[in-house]
Short mmCIF file of C-alpha atoms and ligand atoms in Angstrom, two decimals:
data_model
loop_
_atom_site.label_atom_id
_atom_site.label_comp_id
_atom_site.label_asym_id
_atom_site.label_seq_id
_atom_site.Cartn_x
_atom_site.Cartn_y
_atom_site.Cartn_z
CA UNK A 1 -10.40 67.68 62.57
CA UNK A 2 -10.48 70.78 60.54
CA UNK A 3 -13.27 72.99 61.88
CA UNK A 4 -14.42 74.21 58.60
CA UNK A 5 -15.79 70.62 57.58
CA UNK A 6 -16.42 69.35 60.95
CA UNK A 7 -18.38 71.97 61.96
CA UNK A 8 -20.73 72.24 58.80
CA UNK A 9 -24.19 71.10 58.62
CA UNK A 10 -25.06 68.49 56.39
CA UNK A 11 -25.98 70.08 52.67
CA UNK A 12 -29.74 71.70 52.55
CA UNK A 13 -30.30 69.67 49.26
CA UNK A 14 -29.03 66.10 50.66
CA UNK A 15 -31.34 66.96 53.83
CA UNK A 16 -34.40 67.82 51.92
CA UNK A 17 -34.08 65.23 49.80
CA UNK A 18 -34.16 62.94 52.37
CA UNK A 19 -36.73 64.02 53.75
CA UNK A 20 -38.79 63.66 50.49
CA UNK A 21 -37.92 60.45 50.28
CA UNK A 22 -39.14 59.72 54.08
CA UNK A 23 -42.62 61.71 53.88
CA UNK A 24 -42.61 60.11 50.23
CA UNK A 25 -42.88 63.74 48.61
CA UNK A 26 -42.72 65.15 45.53
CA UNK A 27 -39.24 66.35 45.19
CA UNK A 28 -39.02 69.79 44.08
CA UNK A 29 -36.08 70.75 46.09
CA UNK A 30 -32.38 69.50 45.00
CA UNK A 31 -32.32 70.74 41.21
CA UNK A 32 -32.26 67.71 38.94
CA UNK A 33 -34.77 66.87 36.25
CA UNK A 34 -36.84 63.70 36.03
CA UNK A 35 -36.73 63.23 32.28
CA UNK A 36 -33.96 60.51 31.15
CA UNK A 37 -31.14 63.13 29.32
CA UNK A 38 -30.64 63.06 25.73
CA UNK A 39 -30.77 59.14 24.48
CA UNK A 40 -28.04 59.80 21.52
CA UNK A 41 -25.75 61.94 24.60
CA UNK A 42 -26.57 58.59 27.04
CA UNK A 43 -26.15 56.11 23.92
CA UNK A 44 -22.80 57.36 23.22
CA UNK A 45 -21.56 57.02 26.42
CA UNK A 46 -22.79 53.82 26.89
CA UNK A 47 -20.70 52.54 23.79
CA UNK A 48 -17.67 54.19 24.89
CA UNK A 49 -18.20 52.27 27.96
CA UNK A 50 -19.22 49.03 26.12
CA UNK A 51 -16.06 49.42 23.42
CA UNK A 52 -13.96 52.36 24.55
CA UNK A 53 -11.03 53.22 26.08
CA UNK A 54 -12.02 52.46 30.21
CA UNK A 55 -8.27 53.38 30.98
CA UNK A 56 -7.33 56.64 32.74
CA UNK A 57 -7.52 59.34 30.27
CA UNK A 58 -5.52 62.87 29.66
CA UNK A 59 -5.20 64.68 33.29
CA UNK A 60 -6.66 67.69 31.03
CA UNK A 61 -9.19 65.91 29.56
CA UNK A 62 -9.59 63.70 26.30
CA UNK A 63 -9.00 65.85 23.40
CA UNK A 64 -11.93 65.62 21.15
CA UNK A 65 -13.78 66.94 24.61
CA UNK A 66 -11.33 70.10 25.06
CA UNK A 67 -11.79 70.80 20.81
CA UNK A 68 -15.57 70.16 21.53
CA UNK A 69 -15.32 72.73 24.55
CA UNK A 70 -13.38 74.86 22.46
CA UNK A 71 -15.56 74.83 19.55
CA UNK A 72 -18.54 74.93 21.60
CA UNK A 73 -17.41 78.32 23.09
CA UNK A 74 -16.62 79.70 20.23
CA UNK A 75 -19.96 79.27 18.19
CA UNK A 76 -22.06 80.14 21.46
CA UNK A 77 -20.64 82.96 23.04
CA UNK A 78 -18.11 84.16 21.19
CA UNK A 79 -14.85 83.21 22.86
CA UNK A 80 -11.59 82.34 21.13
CA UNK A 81 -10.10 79.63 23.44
CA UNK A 82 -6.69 77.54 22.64
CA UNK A 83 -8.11 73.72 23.43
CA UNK A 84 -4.65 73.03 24.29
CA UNK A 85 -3.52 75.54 26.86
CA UNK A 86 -7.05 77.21 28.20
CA UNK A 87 -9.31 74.48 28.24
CA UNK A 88 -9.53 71.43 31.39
CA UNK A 89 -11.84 69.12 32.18
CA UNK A 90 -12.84 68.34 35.51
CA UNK A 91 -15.46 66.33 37.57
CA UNK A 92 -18.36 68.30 37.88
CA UNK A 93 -18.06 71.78 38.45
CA UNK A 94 -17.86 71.42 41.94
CA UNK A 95 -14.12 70.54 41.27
CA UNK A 96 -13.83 72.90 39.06
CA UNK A 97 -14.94 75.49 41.76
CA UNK A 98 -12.82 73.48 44.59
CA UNK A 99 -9.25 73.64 42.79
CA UNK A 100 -9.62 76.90 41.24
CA UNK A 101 -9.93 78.44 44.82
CA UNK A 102 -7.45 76.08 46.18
CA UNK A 103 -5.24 77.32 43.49
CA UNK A 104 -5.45 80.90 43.44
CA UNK A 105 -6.33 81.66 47.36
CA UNK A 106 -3.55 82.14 49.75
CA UNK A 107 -4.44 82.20 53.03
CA UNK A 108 -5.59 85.67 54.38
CA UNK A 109 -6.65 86.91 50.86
CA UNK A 110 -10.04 88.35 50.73
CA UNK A 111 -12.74 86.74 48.30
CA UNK A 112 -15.64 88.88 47.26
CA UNK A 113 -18.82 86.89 46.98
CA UNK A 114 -22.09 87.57 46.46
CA UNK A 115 -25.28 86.07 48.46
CA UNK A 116 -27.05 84.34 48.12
CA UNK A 117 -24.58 81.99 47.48
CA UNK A 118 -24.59 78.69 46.45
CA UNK A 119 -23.82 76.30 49.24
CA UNK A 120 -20.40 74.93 48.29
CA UNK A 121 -18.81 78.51 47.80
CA UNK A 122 -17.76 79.71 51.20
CA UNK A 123 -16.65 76.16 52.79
CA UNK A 124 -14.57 75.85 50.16
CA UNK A 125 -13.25 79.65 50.28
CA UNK A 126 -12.63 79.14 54.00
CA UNK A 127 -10.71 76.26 53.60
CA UNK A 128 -8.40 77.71 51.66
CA UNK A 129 -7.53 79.96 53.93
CA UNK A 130 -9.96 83.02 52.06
CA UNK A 131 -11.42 85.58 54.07
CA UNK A 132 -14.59 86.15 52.27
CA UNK A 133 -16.09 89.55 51.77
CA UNK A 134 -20.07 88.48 51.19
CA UNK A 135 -22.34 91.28 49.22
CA UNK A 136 -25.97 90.97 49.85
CA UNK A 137 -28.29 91.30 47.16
CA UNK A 138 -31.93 91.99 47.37
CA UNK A 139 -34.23 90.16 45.79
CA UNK A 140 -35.84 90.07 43.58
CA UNK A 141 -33.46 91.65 40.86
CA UNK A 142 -30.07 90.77 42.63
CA UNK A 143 -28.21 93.52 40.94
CA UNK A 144 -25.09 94.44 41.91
CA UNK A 145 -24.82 97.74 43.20
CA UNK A 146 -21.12 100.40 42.98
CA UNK A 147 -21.41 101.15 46.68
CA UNK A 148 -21.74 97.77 48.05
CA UNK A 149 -18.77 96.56 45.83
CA UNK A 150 -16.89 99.33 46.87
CA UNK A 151 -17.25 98.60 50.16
CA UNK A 152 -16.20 94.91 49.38
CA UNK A 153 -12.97 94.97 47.54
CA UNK A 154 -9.85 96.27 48.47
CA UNK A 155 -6.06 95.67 48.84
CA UNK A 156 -6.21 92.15 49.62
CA UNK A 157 -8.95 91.11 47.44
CA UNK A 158 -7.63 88.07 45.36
CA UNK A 159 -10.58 86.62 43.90
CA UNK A 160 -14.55 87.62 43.39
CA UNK A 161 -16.52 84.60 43.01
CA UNK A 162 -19.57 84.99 40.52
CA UNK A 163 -22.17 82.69 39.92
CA UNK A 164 -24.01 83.73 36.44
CA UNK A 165 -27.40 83.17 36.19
CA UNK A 166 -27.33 82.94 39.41
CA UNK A 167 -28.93 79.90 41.32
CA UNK A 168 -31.43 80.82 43.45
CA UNK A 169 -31.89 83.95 42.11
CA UNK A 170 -33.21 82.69 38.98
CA UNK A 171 -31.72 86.15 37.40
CA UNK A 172 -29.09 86.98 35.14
CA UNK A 173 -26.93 89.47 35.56
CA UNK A 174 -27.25 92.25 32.86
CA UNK A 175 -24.30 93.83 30.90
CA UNK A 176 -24.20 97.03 33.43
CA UNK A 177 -23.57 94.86 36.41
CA UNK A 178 -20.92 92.62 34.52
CA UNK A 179 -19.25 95.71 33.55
CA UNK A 180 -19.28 97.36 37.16
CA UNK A 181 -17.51 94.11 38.12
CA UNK A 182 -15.30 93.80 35.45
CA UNK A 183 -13.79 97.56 36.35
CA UNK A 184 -13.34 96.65 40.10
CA UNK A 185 -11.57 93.83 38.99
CA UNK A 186 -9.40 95.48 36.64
CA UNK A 187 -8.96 98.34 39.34
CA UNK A 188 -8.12 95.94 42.57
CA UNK A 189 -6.24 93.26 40.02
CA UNK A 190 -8.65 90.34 41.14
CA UNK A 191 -9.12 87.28 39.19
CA UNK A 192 -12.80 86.51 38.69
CA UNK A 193 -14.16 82.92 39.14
CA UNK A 194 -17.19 82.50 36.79
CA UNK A 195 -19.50 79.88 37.90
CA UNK A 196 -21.64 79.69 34.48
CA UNK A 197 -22.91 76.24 34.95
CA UNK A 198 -26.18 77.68 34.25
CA UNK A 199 -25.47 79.51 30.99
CA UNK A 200 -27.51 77.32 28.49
CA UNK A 201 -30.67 77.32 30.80
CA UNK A 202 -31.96 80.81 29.95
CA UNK A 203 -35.43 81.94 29.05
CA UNK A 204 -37.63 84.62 27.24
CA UNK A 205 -34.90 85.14 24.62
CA UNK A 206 -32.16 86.06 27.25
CA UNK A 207 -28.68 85.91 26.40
CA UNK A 208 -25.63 85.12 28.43
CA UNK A 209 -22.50 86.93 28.27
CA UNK A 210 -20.06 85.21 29.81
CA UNK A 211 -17.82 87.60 31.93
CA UNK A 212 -14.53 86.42 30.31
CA UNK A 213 -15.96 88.31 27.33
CA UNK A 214 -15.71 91.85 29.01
CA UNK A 215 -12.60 94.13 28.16
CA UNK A 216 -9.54 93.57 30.00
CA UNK A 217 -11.66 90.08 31.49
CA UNK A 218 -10.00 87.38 28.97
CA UNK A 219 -6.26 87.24 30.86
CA UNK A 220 -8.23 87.26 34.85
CA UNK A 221 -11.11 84.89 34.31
CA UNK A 222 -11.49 81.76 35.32
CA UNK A 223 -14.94 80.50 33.77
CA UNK A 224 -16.36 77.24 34.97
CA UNK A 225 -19.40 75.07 33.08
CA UNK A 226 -21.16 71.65 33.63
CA UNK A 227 -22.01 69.16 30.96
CA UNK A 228 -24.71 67.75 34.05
CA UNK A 229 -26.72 71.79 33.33
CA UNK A 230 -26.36 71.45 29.35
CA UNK A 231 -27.91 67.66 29.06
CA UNK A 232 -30.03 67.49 31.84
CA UNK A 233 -27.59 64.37 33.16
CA UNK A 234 -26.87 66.56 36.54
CA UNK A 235 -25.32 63.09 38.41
CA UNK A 236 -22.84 62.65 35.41
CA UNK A 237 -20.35 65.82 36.95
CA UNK A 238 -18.49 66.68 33.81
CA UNK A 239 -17.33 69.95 34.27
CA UNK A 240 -15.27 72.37 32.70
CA UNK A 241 -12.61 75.03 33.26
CA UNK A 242 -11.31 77.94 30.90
CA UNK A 243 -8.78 80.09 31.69
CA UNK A 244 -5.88 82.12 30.00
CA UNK A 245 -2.92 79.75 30.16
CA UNK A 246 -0.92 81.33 32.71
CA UNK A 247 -3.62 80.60 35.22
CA UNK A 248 -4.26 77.20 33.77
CA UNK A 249 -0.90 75.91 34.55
CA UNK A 250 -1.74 76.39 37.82
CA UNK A 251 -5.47 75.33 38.31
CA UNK A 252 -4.12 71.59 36.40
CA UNK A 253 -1.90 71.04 39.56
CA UNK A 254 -4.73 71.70 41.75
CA UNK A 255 -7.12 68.87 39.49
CA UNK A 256 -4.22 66.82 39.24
CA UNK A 257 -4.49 66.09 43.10
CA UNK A 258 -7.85 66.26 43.25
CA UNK A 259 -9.19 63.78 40.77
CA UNK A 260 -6.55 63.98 38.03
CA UNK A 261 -9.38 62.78 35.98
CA UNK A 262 -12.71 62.23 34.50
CA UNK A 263 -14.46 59.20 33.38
CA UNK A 264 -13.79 58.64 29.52
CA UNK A 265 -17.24 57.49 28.87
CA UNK A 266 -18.63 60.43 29.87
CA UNK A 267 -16.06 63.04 28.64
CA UNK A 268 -17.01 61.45 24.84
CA UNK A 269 -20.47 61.64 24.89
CA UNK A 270 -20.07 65.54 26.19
CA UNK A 271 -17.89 65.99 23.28
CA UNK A 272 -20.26 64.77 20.93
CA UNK A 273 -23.02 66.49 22.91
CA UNK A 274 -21.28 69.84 22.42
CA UNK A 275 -21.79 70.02 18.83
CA UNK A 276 -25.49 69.56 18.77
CA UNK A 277 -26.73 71.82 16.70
CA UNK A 278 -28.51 74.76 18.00
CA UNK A 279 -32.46 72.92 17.60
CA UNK A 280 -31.34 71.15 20.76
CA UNK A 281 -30.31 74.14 22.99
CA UNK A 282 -33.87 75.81 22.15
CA UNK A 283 -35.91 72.85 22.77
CA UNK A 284 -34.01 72.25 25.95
CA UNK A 285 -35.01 75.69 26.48
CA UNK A 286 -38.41 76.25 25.08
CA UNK A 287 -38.87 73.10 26.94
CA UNK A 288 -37.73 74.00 30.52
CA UNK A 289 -39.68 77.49 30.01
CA UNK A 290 -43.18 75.74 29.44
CA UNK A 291 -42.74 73.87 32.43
CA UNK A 292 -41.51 77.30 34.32
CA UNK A 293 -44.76 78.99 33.28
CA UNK A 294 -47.26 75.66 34.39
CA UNK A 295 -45.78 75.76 37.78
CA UNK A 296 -45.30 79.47 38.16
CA UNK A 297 -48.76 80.47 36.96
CA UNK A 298 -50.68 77.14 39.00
CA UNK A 299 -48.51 78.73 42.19
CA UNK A 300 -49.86 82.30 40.90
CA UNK A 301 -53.74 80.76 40.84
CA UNK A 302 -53.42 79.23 43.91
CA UNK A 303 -52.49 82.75 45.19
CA UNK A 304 -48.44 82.01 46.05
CA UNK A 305 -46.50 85.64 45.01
CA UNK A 306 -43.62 84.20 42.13
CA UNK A 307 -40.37 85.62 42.03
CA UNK A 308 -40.27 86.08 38.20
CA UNK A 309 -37.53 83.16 36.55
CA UNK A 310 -35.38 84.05 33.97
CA UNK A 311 -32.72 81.06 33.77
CA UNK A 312 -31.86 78.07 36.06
CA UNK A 313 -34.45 75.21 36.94
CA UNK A 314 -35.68 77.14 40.00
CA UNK A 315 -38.65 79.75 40.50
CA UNK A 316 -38.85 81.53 44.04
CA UNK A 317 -42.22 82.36 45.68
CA UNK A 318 -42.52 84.35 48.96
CA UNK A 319 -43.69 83.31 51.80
CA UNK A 320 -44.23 86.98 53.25
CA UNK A 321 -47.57 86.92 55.17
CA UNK A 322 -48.82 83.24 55.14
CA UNK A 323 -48.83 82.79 58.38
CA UNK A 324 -45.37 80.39 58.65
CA UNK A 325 -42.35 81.59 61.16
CA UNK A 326 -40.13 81.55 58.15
CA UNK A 327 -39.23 79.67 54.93
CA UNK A 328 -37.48 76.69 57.20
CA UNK A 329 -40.64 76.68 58.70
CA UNK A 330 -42.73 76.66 55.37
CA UNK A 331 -40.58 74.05 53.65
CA UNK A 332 -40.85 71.64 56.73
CA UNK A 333 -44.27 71.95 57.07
CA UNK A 334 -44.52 71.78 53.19
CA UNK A 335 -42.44 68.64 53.18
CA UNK A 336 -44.04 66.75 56.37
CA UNK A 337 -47.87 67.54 56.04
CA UNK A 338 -48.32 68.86 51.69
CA UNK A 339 -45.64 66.02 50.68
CA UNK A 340 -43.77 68.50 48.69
CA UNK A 341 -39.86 69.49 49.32
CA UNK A 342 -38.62 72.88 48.59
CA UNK A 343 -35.50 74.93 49.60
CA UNK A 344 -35.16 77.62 51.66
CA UNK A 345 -33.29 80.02 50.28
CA UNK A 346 -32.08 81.37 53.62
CA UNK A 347 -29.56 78.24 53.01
CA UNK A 348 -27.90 80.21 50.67
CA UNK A 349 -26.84 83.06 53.07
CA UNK A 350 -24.04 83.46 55.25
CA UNK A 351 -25.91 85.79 57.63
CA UNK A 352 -28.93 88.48 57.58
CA UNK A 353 -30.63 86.23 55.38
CA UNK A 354 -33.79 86.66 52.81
CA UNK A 355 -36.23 84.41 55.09
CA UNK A 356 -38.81 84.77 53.13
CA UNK A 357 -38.55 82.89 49.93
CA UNK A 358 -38.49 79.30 48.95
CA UNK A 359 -37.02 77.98 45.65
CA UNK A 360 -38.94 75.67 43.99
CA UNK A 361 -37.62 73.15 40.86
CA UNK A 362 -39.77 72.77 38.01
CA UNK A 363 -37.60 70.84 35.86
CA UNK A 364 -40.16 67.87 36.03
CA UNK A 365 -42.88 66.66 33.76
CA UNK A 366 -46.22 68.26 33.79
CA UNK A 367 -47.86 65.21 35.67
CA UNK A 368 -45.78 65.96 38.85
CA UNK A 369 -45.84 69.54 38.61
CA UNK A 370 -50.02 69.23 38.63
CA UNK A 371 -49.38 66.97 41.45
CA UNK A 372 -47.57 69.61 43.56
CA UNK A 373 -49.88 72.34 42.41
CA UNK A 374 -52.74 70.16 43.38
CA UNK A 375 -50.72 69.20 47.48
CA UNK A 376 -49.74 72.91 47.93
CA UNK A 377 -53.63 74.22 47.47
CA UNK A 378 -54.04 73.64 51.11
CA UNK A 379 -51.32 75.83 52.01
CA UNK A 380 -52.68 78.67 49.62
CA UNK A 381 -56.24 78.12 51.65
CA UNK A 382 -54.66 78.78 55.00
CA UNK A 383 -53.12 81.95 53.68
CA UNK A 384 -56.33 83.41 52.53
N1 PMP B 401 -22.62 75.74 40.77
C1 PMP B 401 -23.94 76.00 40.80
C2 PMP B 401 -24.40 77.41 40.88
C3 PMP B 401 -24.86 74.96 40.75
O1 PMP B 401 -26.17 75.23 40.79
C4 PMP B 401 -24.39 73.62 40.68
C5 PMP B 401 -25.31 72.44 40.67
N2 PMP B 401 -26.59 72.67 40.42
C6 PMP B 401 -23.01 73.41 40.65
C7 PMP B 401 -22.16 74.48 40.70
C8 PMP B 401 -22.45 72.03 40.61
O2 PMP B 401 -22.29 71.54 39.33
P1 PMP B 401 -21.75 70.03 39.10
O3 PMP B 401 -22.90 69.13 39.36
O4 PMP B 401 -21.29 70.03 37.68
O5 PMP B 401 -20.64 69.82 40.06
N1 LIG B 402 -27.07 72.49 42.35
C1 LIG B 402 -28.23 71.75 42.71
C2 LIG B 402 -29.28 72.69 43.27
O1 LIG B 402 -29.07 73.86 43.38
C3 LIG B 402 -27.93 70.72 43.76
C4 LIG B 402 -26.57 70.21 43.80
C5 LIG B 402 -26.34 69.43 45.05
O2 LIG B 402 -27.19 68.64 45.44
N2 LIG B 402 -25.23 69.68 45.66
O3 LIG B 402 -30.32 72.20 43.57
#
């Protein structure tokens, strides 16, 4: 058996999970929010499945989805992208992610990344034959720094692998870092791989420049979104993929033999969800920000240190000083004896990790979040 899968613990957000269900916590771990999605988004797909087309659709997608994509681009960040040659559909950005290094990784390239790191990155890297060249951030801005990314690239980098906001971080990158990236790219002729999924969830008036954007970026960036981030509907896994056309032709053979394609249903009611006007985005927004600030300021009463948020679902509190061995330790003992999961974020590192923080989702209605506040008192108490 290949060594890279067999040898892999099970995911940190399938095992905590789990264990909420078991202890019967409240599950503030895996990032998904408890409200129902948009009912016109979930209506539509549910008459496309009802009346519609159930056949296999377009390998690249339908094309009212790549227009909607296209379109969608356009009118949020800018971006001029030809629906026909630059856009794909995938399922879930996890494929997305999955082909594109497939695709573009030969085996012994190097692959800058940057940890923390979100869980699927460096299996996936690995098994394409990547050797990956991990940059340690420290928290809590996560910038990226000239000296560490000069010690990072070099001759055989291929690819740099960003995620933007970046999840657990809860930060976005800001234009100085992008453009520090963009110029080693340029310099070392990498091709960037843009995990955005998190693009619309942004707070405090932020805005998200997508890297593609950046001079000399357009014709090496392969930039990767998620209907499941922009509705709320995280189990539906319609992704998306934009790239110049030269590396499209070659990321489409990689989808083609991984799922060739994507459940029409779905890939309709994220075309019509695309062109919601821009009310939607800011009550999604407004929305997930009010519920940031009722957990993040009951966790700052009850005398927890918060990581400030500024996109994603997640906050990050640190454990520094409350008495646990680390934030394994905190989260199990959070989990088995509070009743509420977490994440470590020491998941997300390859090695010399942050042990200190736990990541927190507060994508959930105010009732549950009171409820959490209300089990994790205790563990405030013992750290006073
Ligand atoms: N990348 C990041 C950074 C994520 O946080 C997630 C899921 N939360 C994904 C990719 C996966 O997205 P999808 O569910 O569309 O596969
Ligand atoms: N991306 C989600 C998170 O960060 C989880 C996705 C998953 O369960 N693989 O919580």
């Amino acid at each position: 058996m290949n060594p890279v899968f067999a040898d892999l613990p099970t995911s940190v957000f399938e095992v905590m999970s789990r264990l909420a269900r078991e202890h019967g916590a409240i599950n503030l771990g895996q990032g998904f929010p408890d409200g129902p999605g948009p009912a016109d988004v979930r209506e539509r797909a549910a008459e496309a499945l009802r009346d519609g087309f159930n056949q296999y659709p377009p390998m690249m997608g339908l094309p009212a989805l790549r227009g909607a994509i296209a379109a969608h681009y356009a009118r949020h960040q800018g971006l001029a992208l030809d629906p026909d040659t630059e856009v794909m559909v995938t399922s879930g950005a996890t494929e997305a992610l999955a082909g594109a290094l497939l695709a573009l990784i030969e085996p012994g390239d190097e692959v800058v990344l940057f940890a923390p790191l979100y869980d699927a990155y460096l299996p996936l890297v690995r098994r394409a034959g990547g050797i990956p060249r991990i940059v340690t951030l420290s928290h809590p801005e996560f910038r990226l720094d000239a000296d560490a990314l000069a010690a990072a690239f070099g001759p055989r980098t291929r690819v740099v692998l960003l995620n933007n906001p970046l999840n657990p971080g809860a930060t976005l990158f800001p234009d100085e870092d992008l453009a520090l990236l963009a110029g080693f790219c340029r310099r070392f002729d990498a091709v960037a791989v843009c995990d955005e999924v998190w693009e619309h969830v942004i707070f405090d008036h932020a805005r998200h420049r997508p890297l593609m954007a950046l001079p000399g970026m357009r014709e090496r960036t392969v930039k990767i979104g998620s209907a499941g981030k922009i509705f709320s509907l995280t189990g539906w896994k319609v992704g998306f993929v934009m790239a110049e056309a030269r590396l499209m032709r070659v990321l489409a053979k990689a989808h083609q033999y991984i799922t060739f394609t994507t459940p029409p249903n779905l890939q309709e009611a994220v075309a019509y969800g695309l062109a919601k006007d821009d009310a939607y985005f800011e009550d999604m927004r407004r929305g997930f920000a009010r519920s940031r600030d009722r957990l993040g300021l009951g966790l700052a009463g009850l005398g927890f240190r918060v990581l400030p948020s500024r996109a994603t679902y997640f906050l990050n509190i640190d454990i520094a000083g409350l008495g646990f061995a680390d934030d394994v330790a905190f989260c199990e003992a959070l989990v088995r004896c509070h009743g509420v999961a977490a994440i470590p974020v020491s998941a997300f590192y390859a090695d010399s990790p942050a042990r200190n923080l736990v990541r927190l989702c507060f994508a959930k209605d105010d009732a549950t979040l009171d409820a959490a506040l209300e089990r994790m008192a205790g563990l405030a108490r013992r750290a006073a």
